[in-house]
Coordinates of C-alpha atoms and ligand atoms in Angstrom, one line a residue:
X1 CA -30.4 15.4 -1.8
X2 CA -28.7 18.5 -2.4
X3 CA -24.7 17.8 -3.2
X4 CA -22.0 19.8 -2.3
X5 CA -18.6 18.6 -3.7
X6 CA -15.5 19.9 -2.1
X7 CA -11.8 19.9 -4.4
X8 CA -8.8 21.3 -3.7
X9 CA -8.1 23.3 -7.1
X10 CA -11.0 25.7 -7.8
X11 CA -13.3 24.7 -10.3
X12 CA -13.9 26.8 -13.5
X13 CA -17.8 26.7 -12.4
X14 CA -17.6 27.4 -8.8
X15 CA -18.5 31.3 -9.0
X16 CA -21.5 30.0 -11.4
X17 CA -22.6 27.7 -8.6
X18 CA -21.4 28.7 -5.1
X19 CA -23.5 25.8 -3.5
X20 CA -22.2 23.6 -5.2
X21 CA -18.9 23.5 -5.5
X22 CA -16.3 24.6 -3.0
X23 CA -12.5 24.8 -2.7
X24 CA -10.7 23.7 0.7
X25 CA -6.9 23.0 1.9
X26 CA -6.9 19.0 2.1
X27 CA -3.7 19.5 3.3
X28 CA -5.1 21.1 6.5
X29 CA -8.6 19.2 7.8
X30 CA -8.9 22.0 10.4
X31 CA -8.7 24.7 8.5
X32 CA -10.8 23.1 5.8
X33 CA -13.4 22.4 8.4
X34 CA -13.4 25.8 9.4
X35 CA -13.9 26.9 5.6
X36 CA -16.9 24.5 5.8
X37 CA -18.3 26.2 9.1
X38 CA -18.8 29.4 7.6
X39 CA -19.7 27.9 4.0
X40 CA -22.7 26.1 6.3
X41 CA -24.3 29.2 7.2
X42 CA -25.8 29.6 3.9
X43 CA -25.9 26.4 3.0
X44 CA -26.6 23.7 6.2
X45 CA -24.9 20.8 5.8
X46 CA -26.5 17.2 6.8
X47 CA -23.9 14.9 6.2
X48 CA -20.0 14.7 4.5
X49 CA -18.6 11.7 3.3
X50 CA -14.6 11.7 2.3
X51 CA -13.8 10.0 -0.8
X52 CA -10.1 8.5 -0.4
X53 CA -7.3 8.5 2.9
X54 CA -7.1 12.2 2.5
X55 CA -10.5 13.3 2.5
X56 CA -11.8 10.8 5.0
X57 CA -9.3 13.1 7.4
X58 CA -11.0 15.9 6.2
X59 CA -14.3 14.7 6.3
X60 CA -13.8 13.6 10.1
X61 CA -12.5 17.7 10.6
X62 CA -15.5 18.9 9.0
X63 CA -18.4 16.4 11.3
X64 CA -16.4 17.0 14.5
X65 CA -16.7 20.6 13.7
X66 CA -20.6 20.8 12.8
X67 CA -21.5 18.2 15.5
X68 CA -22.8 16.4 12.6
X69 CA -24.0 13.4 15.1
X70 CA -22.2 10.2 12.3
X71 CA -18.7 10.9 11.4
X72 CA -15.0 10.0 12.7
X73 CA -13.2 11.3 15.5
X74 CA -10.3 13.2 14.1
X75 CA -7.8 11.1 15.7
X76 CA -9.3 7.9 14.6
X77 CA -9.3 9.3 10.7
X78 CA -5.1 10.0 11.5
X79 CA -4.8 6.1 12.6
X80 CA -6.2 4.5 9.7
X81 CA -4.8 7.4 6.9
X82 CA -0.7 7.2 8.8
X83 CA 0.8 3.4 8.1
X84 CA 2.8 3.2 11.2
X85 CA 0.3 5.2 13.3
X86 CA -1.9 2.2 12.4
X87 CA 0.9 0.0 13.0
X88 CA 1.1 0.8 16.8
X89 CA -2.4 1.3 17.7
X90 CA -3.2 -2.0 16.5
X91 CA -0.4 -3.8 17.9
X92 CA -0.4 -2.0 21.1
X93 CA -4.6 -3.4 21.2
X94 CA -3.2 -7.1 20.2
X95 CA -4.7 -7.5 16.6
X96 CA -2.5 -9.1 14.5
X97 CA -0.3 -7.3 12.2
X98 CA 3.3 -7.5 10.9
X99 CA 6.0 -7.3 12.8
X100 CA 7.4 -3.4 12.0
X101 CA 10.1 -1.0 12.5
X102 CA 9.7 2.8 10.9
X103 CA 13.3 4.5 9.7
X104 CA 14.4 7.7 8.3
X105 CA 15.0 7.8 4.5
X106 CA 18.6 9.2 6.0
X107 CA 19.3 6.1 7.5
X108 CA 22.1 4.0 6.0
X109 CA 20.8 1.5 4.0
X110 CA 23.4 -1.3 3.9
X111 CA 23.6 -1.1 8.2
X112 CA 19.8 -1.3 7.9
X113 CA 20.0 -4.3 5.0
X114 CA 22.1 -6.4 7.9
X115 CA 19.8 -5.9 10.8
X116 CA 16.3 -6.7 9.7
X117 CA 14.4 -9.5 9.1
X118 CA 14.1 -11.4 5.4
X119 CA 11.8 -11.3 3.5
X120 CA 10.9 -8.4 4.3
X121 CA 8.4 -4.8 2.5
X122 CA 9.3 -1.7 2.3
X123 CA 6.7 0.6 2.5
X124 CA 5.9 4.6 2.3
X125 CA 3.3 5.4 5.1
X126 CA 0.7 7.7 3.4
X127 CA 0.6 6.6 -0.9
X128 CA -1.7 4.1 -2.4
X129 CA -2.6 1.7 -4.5
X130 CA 0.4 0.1 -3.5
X131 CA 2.7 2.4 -4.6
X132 CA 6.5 2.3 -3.2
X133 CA 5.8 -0.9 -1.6
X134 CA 8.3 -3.2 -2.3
X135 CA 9.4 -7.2 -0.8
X136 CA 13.0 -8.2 -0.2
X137 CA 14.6 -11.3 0.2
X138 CA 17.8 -10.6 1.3
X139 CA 20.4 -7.6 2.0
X140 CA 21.2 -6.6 -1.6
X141 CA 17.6 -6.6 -2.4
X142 CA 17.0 -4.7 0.3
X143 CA 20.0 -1.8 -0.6
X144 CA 18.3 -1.4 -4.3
X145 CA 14.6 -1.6 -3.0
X146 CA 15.2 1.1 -0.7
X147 CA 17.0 3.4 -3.3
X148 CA 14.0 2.7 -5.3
X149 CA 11.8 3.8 -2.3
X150 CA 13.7 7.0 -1.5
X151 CA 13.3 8.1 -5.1
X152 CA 9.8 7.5 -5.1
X153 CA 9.0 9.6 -2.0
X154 CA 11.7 12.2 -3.5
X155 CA 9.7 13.3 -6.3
X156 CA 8.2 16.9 -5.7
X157 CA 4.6 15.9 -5.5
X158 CA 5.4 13.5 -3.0
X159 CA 8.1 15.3 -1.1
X160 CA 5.9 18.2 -0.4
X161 CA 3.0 16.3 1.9
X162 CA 5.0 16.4 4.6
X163 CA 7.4 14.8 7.3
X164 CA 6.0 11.8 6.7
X165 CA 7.5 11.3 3.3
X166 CA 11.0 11.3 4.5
X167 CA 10.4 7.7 6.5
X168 CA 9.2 4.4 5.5
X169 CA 8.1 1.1 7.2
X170 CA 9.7 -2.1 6.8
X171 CA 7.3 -5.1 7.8
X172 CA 8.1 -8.8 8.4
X173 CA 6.1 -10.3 4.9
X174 CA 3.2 -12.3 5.6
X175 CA 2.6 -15.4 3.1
X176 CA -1.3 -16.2 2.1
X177 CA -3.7 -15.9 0.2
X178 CA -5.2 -12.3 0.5
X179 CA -8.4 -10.6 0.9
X180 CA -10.1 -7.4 1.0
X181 CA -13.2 -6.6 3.3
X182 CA -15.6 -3.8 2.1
X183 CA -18.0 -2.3 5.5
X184 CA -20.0 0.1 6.6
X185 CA -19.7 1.0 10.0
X186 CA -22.7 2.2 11.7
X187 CA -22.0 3.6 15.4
X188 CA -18.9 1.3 15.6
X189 CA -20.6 -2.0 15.2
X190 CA -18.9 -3.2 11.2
X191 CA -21.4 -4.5 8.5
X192 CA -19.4 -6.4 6.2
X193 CA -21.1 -5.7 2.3
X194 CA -18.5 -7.6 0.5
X195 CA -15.4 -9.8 1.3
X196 CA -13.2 -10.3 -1.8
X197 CA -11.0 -12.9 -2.7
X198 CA -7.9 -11.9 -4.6
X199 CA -6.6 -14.9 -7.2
X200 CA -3.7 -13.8 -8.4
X201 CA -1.0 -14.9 -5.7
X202 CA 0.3 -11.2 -4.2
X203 CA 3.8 -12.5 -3.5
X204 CA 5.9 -9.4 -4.7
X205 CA 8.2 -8.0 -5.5
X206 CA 5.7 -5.2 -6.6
X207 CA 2.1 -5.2 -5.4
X208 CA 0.0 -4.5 -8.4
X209 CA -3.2 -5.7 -7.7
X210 CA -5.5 -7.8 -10.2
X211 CA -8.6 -9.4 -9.9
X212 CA -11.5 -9.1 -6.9
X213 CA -14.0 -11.8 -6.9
X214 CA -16.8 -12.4 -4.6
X215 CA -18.2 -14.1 -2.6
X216 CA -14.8 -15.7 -0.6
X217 CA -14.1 -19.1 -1.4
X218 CA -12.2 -18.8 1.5
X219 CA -13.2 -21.5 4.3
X220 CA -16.9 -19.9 6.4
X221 CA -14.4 -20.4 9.7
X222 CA -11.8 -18.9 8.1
X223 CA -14.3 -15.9 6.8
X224 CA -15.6 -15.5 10.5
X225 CA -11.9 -14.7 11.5
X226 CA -11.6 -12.2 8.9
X227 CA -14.4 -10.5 9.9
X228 CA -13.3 -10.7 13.3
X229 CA -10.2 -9.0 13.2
X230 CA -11.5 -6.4 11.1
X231 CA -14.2 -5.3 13.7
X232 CA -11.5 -5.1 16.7
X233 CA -9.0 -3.5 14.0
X234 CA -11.9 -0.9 13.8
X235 CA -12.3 -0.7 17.2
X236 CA -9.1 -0.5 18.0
X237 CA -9.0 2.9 15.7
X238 CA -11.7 4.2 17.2
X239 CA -13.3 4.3 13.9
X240 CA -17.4 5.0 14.4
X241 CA -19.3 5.7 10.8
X242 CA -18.8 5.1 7.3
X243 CA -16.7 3.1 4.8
X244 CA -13.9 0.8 5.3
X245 CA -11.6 -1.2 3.6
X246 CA -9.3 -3.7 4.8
X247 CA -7.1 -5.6 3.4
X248 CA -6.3 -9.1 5.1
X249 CA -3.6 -12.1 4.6
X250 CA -4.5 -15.3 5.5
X251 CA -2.6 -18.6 7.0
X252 CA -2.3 -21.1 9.2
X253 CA -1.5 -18.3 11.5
X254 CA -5.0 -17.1 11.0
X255 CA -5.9 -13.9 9.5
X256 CA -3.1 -10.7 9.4
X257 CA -4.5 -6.9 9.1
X258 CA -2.2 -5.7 6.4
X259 CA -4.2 -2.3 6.0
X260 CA -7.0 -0.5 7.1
X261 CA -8.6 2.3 5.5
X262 CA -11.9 4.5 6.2
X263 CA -12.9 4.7 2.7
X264 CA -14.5 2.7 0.4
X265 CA -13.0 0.8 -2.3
X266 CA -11.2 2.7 -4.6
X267 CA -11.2 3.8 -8.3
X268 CA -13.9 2.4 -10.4
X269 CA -14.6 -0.7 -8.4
X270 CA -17.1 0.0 -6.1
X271 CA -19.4 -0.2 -9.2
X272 CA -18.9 -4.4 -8.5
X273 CA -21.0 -4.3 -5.6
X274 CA -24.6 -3.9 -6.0
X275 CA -27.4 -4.0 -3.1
X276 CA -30.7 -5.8 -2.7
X277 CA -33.4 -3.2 -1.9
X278 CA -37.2 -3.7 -0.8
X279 CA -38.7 -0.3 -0.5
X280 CA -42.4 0.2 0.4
X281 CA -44.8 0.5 -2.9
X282 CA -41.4 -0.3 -5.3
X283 CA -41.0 -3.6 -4.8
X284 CA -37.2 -4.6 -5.5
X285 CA -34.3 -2.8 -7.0
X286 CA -30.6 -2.0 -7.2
X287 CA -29.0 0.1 -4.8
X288 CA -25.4 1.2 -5.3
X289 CA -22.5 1.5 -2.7
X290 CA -21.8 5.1 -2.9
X291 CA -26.1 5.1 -1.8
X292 CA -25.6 3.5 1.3
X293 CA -22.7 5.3 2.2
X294 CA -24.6 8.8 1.5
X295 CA -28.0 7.6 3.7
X296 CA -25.4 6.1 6.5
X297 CA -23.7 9.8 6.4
X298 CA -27.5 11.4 6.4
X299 CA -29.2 9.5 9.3
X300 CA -31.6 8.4 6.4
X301 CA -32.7 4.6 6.8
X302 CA -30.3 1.8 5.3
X303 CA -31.7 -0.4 3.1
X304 CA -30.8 -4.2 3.4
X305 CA -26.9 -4.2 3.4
X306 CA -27.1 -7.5 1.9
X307 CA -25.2 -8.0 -1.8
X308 CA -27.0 -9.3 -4.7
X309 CA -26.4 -13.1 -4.5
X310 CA -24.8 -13.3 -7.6
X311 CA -21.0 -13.6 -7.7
X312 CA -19.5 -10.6 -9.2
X313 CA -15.4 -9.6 -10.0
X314 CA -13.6 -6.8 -11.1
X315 CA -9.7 -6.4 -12.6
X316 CA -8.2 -4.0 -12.6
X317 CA -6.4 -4.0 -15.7
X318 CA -2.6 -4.9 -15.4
X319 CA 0.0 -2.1 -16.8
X320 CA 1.2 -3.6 -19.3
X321 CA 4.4 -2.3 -19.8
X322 CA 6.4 1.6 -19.8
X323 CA 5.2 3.7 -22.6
X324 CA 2.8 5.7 -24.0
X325 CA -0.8 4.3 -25.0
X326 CA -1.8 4.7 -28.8
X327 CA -5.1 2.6 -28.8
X328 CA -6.5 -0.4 -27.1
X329 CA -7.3 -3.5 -29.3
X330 CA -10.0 -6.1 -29.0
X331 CA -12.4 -4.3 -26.6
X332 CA -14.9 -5.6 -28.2
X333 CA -14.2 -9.1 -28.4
X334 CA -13.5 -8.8 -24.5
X335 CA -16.9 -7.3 -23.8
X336 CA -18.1 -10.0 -26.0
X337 CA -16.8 -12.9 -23.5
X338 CA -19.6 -14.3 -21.8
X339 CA -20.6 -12.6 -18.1
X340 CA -18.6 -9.9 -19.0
X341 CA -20.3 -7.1 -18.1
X342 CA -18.0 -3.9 -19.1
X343 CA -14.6 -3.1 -19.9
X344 CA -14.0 0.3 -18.7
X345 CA -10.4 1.8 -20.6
X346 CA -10.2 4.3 -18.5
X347 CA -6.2 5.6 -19.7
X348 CA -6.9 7.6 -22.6
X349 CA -4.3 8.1 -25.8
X350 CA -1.2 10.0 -25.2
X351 CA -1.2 9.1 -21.8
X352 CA 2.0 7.9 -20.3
X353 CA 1.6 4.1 -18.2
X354 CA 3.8 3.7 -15.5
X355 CA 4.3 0.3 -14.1
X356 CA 4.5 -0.7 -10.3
X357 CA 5.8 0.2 -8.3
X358 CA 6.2 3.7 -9.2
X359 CA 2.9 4.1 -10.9
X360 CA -0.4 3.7 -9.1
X361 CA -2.4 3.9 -11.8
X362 CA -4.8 0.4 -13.8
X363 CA -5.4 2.0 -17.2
X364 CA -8.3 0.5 -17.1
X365 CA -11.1 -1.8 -15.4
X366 CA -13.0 -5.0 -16.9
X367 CA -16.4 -6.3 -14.7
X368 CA -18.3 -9.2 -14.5
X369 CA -20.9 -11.2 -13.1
X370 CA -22.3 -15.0 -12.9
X371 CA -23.7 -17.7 -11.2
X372 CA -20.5 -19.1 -9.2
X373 CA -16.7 -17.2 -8.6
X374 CA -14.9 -19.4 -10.4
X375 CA -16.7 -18.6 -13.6
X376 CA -16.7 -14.4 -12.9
X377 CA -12.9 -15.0 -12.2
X378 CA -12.4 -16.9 -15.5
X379 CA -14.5 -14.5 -17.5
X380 CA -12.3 -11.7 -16.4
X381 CA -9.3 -13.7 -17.5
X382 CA -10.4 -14.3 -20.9
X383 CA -11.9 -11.0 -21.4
X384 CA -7.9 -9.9 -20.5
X385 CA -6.7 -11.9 -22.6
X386 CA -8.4 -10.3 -25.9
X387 CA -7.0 -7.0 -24.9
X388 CA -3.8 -5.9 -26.8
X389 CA -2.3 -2.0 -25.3
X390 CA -0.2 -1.0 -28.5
X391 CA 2.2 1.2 -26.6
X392 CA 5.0 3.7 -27.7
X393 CA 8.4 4.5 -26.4
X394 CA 8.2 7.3 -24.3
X395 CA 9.9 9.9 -25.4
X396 CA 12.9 11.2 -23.5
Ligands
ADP1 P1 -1.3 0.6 0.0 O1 -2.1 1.4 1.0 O2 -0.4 1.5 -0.9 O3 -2.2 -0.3 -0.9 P2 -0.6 -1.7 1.5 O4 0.0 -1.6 2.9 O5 -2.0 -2.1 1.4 O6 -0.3 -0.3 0.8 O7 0.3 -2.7 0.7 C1 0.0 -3.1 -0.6 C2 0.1 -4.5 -0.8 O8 1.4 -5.0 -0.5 C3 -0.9 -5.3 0.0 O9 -2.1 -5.4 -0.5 C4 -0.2 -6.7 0.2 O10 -0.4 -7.5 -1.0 C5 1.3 -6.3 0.1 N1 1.8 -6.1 1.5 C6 2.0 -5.0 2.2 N2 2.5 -5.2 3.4 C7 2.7 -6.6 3.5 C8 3.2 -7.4 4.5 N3 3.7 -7.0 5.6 N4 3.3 -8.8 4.2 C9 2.8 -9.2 3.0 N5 2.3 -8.5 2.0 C10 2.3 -7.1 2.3
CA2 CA1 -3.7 -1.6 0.0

C-alpha cells in the first residue's frame, strides 16, 4: 500500500515527496480534515488510521469527511480522547467507572481537600502515560498533590492545548489488580487481540506503569467480565472501527473502566503482540498489530485475530531516578537472560529522565516471550535487574 504520513511540523523532505508526507493542524481535526480533502484529489485516500488520543480525533475528522465507509464518528473520537467527557457518557449508560467530580485549577484547594472523598486521584483530562495523575489519602495530601497538578498543566506546552488544561478530575480510587485490553473494533462489534495482566501492584501515589504480560492469569469469569464491560464501554462511545485500549481494575466489585482510548497500545509495545496468519499458497506466518489495524482501516480481509499462543510481556523500563543519562550498563547480560527477546534503550545520552509523575517518558523497553506468564514476567524481572542507568545531576 501506498503510505501517506501526516505530522504536524513540516518535514525537511516533504517538498521532495508531496505524496508522502503532509503537514496538518492536529489541534484542529476539521480543518485538518479539510487539508486532507483537497490533498485527496491528487492523491485518493483509502483508509487513515490515527496513531495516539490526538490523532485518532483527527483521523475520525478526516473519514467522516471522505465518507471513507470504516472510521469514528467525530463525537465518539471527543468521548474517548476528553477524561470527564468519558466519565459522563459512560456513567450516564451505567458501565462502571469511578465515582468523579471535574474542578477548575482556580478552585481552592484546601475547601476542595475537606469535601471529597479519600483516597482519592487527581487527574488532568487530556495527558498520558499517566502523567499528572496522582492518589491521595487524606486532605494534606490532597493540598500538595493538587499544587503538583496545577504546575504540571501550567507548563507552556501544556497550558496552550486548551481550556481543558485549566481543570482536572478527581476520582474515588479503585483497589485491584489492573488490566489492559488491546481490540480491534470492526463495525462496533470488539475483538479482543490481547488482554494484559499488569504485576506490579498500581497502588500510587504515581502511576508509572511496568510490566504487561499475557495471557491474563486473571480468573476465565473474571476475563469474560472484562471483556464485557469493555464492549458496552465501546458502545456506549459510540466507537465503530479501529484500535482500542482500555484499561480495567478488578475486584470483588467486578471489573471498573478506568480509561478508554481509540488507539492502540502505545510506544514501542505493540511489537509484544504478534498474530497467527494462514494465507492461501503461504502457509503460516507472523502478522503484526500495526497490519491488522491498516487492513481493518482498508476494507482489506483480516487475517485470524487470534495471538500467537505463546505467552509474551513487555516492561517498560522504570525511570530510574532525575538526571541526565551517560550510558546504560549490562544490556547485554539482560538480553542474555533466557526468553528475553530485546532490550530496546530507547533514551539516548544527554537526555534528561524525568520521573513520574511529571515525566511520561520509559527510557526504554525490555520484551520477552515463553512457554507460560509466570516465566515471561520473571524473565523481564531479571533482565531489569542487570540494567544499571549511570545518571548525572542535571545541571541547573
Ligand atoms: P492516562 O491516560 O494518563 O494513562 P489513566 O486515567 O489511565 O491516565 O490513569 C493512569 C493510571 O492511574 C491507571 O492506569 C491506574 O493505574 C491509575 N488510576 C487512574 N484513575 C484511577 C482510579 N480512579 N482508581 C484507581 N486507579 C486509578
Ligand atoms: Ca492509562
Amino acid at each position: 500500500m501506498d503510505l501517506t504520513v501526516a505530522s504536524e511540523r513540516s518535514s525537511t523532505f516533504e517538498r521532495a515527496q508531496p505524496a508522502n508526507l503532509l503537514t496538518l493542524d492536529f489541534g484542529d481535526p476539521r480543518g485538518a480534515a479539510a487539508d486532507v480533502r483537497r490533498f485527496a484529489r491528487d492523491h485518493p485516500i483509502g483508509g487513515v488510521v490515527g496513531v495516539d488520543d490526538d490523532t485518532a480525533v483527527v483521523a475520525a475528522a478526516i473519514a467522516a469527511d471522505l465518507h471513507l465507509g470504516v472510521g469514528n464518528s467525530e463525537s465518539a473520537a471527543l468521548a474517548a480522547r476528553d477524561k470527564h467527557v468519558q466519565r459522563v457518557t459512560l456513567a450516564a449508560a451505567g458501565v462502571p467507572v469511578p465515582r468523579f467530580s471535574l474542578h477548575p485549577l482556580e478552585e481552592d484547594a484546601a475547601g476542595l481537600a475537606g469535601r471529597v472523598a479519600y483516597p482519592c486521584v487527581l487527574k488532568p483530562l487530556r495527558l498520558a502515560a499517566s502523567r499528572g495523575v496522582i492518589r491521595a489519602d487524606a486532605q494534606a495530601e490532597f493540598v500538595t498533590a493538587r499544587e503538583r497538578l496545577r504546575r504540571i498543566l501550567e507548563q507552556p506546552e501544556v497550558a496552550k492545548c486548551g481550556e481543558w488544561a485549566r481543570q482536572f478530575l478527581v476520582e474515588e480510587f479503585i483497589p485491584g489488580p489492573e488490566v489492559a485490553l488491546e481490540g480491534l473494533l470492526v463495525a462496533g462489534r470488539l475483538h479482543v487481540l490481547a488482554l494484559f495482566d499488569k504485576p506490579d501492584p498500581l497502588d500510587g501515589p504515581f502511576f508509572e506503569e511496568t510490566i504487561y504480560v499475557t495471557p491474563s492469569r486473571l480468573p476465565l469469569l473474571e476475563q469474560g467480565a472484562v471483556r464485557q464491560v469493555a464492549q458496552d464501554a465501546v458502545s456506549a462511545l459510540g466507537l465503530r472501527d479501529g484500535p482500542v485500549h482500555a484499561e480495567l481494575r478488578v475486584n470483588e466489585r467486578g471489573p471498573w473502566l478506568i480509561e478508554l482510548a481509540a488507539r492502540p497500545i502505545g510506544g514501542r509495545c505493540s511489537a509484544v503482540m504478534r498474530f497467527e496468519t494462514r494465507e492461501a499458497g503461504c502457509g503460516m506466518r507472523e502478522a503484526s498489530l500495526e497490519e491488522l489495524i491498516l487492513r481493518h482501516a482498508l476494507g482489506l480481509p483480516l487475517p485470524s485475530l487470534e495471538r500467537e499462543r505463546r505467552a509474551a510481556g513487555v516492561m517498560m523500563i522504570p525511570v530510574p531516578g532525575a538526571g541526565v543519562l551517560r550510558e546504560v550498563r549490562g544490556v547485554a547480560e539482560a538480553r542474555a537472560v533466557p526468553l528475553v527477546e530485546e532490550i530496546a534503550i530507547t533514551a539516548h545520552p544527554g537526555q534528561e529522565l524525568v520521573p513520574w509523575p511529571e515525566g511520561f517518558r520509559y527510557p526504554g523497553f525490555i520484551f520477552a516471550r515463553g512457554e507460560t506468564p509466570a516465566a515471561v514476567e520473571a524473565a523481564l524481572r531479571a533482565a531489569h535487574g542487570r540494567l544499571h542507568f549511570v545518571l548525572e545531576p542535571v545541571r541547573a
